[in-house]
Every structure is written in structure tokens, then in C-alpha cells.
Short mmCIF file of C-alpha atoms in Angstrom, two decimals:
data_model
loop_
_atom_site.label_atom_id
_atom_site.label_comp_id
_atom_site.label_asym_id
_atom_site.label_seq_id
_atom_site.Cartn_x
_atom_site.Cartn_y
_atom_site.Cartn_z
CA UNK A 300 -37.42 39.02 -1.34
CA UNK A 301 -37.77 42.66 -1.97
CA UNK A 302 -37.86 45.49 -4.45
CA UNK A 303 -36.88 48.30 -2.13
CA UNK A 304 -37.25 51.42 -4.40
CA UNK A 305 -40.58 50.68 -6.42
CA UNK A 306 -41.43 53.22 -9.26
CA UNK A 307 -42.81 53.72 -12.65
CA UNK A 308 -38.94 53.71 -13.59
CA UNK A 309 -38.43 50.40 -12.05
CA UNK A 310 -42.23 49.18 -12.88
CA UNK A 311 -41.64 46.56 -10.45
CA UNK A 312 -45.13 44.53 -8.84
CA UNK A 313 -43.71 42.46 -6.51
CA UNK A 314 -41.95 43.96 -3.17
CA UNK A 315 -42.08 41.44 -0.96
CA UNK A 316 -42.87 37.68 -0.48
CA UNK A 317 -42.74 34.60 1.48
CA UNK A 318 -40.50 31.41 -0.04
CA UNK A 319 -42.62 28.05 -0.29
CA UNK A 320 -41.98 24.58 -0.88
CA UNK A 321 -41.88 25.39 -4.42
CA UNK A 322 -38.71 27.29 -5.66
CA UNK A 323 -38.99 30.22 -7.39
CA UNK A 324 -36.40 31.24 -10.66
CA UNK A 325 -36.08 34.97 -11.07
CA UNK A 326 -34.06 36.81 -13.83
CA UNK A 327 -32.38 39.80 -13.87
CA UNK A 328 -34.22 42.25 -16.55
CA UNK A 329 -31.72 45.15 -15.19
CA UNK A 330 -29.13 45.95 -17.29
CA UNK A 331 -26.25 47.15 -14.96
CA UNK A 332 -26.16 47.17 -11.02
CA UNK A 333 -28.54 44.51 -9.53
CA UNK A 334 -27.60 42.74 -7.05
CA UNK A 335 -28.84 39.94 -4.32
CA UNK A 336 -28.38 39.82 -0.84
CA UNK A 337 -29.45 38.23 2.13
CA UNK A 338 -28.24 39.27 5.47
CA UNK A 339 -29.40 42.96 5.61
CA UNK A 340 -25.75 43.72 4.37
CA UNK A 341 -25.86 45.12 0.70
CA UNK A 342 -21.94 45.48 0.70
CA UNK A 343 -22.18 41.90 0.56
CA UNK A 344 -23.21 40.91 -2.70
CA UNK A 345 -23.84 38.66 -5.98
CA UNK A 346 -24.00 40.52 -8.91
CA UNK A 347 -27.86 39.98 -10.68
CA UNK A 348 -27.10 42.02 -14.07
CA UNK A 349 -29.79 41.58 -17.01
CA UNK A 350 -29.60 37.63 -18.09
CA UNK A 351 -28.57 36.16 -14.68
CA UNK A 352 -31.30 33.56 -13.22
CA UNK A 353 -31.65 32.50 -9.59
CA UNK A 354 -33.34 29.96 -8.11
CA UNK A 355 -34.32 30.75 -4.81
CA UNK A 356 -36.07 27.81 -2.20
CA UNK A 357 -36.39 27.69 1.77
CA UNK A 358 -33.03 26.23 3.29
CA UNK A 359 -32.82 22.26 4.37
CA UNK A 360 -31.50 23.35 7.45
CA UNK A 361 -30.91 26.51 9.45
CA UNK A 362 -27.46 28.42 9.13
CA UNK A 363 -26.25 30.15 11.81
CA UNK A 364 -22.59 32.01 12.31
CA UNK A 365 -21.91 33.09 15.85
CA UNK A 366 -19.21 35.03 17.16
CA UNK A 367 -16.29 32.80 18.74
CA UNK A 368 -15.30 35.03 21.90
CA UNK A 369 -12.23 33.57 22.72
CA UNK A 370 -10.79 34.41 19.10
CA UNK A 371 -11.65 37.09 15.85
CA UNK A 372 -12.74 34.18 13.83
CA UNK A 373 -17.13 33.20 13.40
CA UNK A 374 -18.04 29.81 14.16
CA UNK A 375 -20.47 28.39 11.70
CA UNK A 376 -23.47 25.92 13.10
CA UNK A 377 -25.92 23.96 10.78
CA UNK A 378 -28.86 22.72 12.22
CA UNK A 379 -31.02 19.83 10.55
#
């Protein structure tokens, strides 16, 4: 997880981090336009305005969504 813009405004101290076994809960302190995202994409969103809680934990198994070529759809593999 990140906090891409740190600054006294934002008074963040954590930037980055690893997940572990244990989950982590995070809540939303801002009061209009934070968001969560995942895949590098920040059009594609959850909303994370002040009160909402996450919990965030490492996956049970891998997710992976790989272009079909024969079509315009995305085939979606899990892997245990």
C-alpha cells in the first residue's frame, strides 16, 4: 500500500508496506476523494472517504485475468 503524495498537508508516515499473515484495518481520515486501488489503474476505484474501514490481507490464491485472443472478452484463472 502507498501514500503517493506525502506532505505536511497530508502528514502521512506510512508510504509503503508489505501485507503479512496478519490483516491490517485502515480507515479513511480524508474527508472527500480517497480512494483504493490495486492494479496500477486509479480510474478504477473504491471510494475510501473519511469513516470507511478496510481490511486488507494477502490473497488465498493468486488471481490472474488474461486476454482471450480468439474473442474481446478476459478470461479469469484462480490458482490455489
Amino acid at each position: 500500500m502507498r501514500e503517493p503524495l506525502p506532505s505536511i498537508a497530508t502528514a502521512t508516515r506510512m508510504r509503503a508496506g508489505k501485507l503479512t499473515d496478519h490483516p491490517l484495518w485502515v480507515i479513511s481520515l480524508m474527508n472527500d476523494g480517497g480512494v483504493i486501488f490495486a492494479d496500477g489503474i486509479e480510474q478504477d476505484f473504491i471510494a475510501f472517504d473519511c469513516g470507511r474501514r478496510v481490511h486488507l490481507s494477502p490473497a488465498l490464491a493468486i488471481f490472474q485475468l488474461t486476454p482471450d485472443r480468439t474473442s474481446e472478452t478476459l478470461q479469469c484463472k484462480v490458482e490455489s
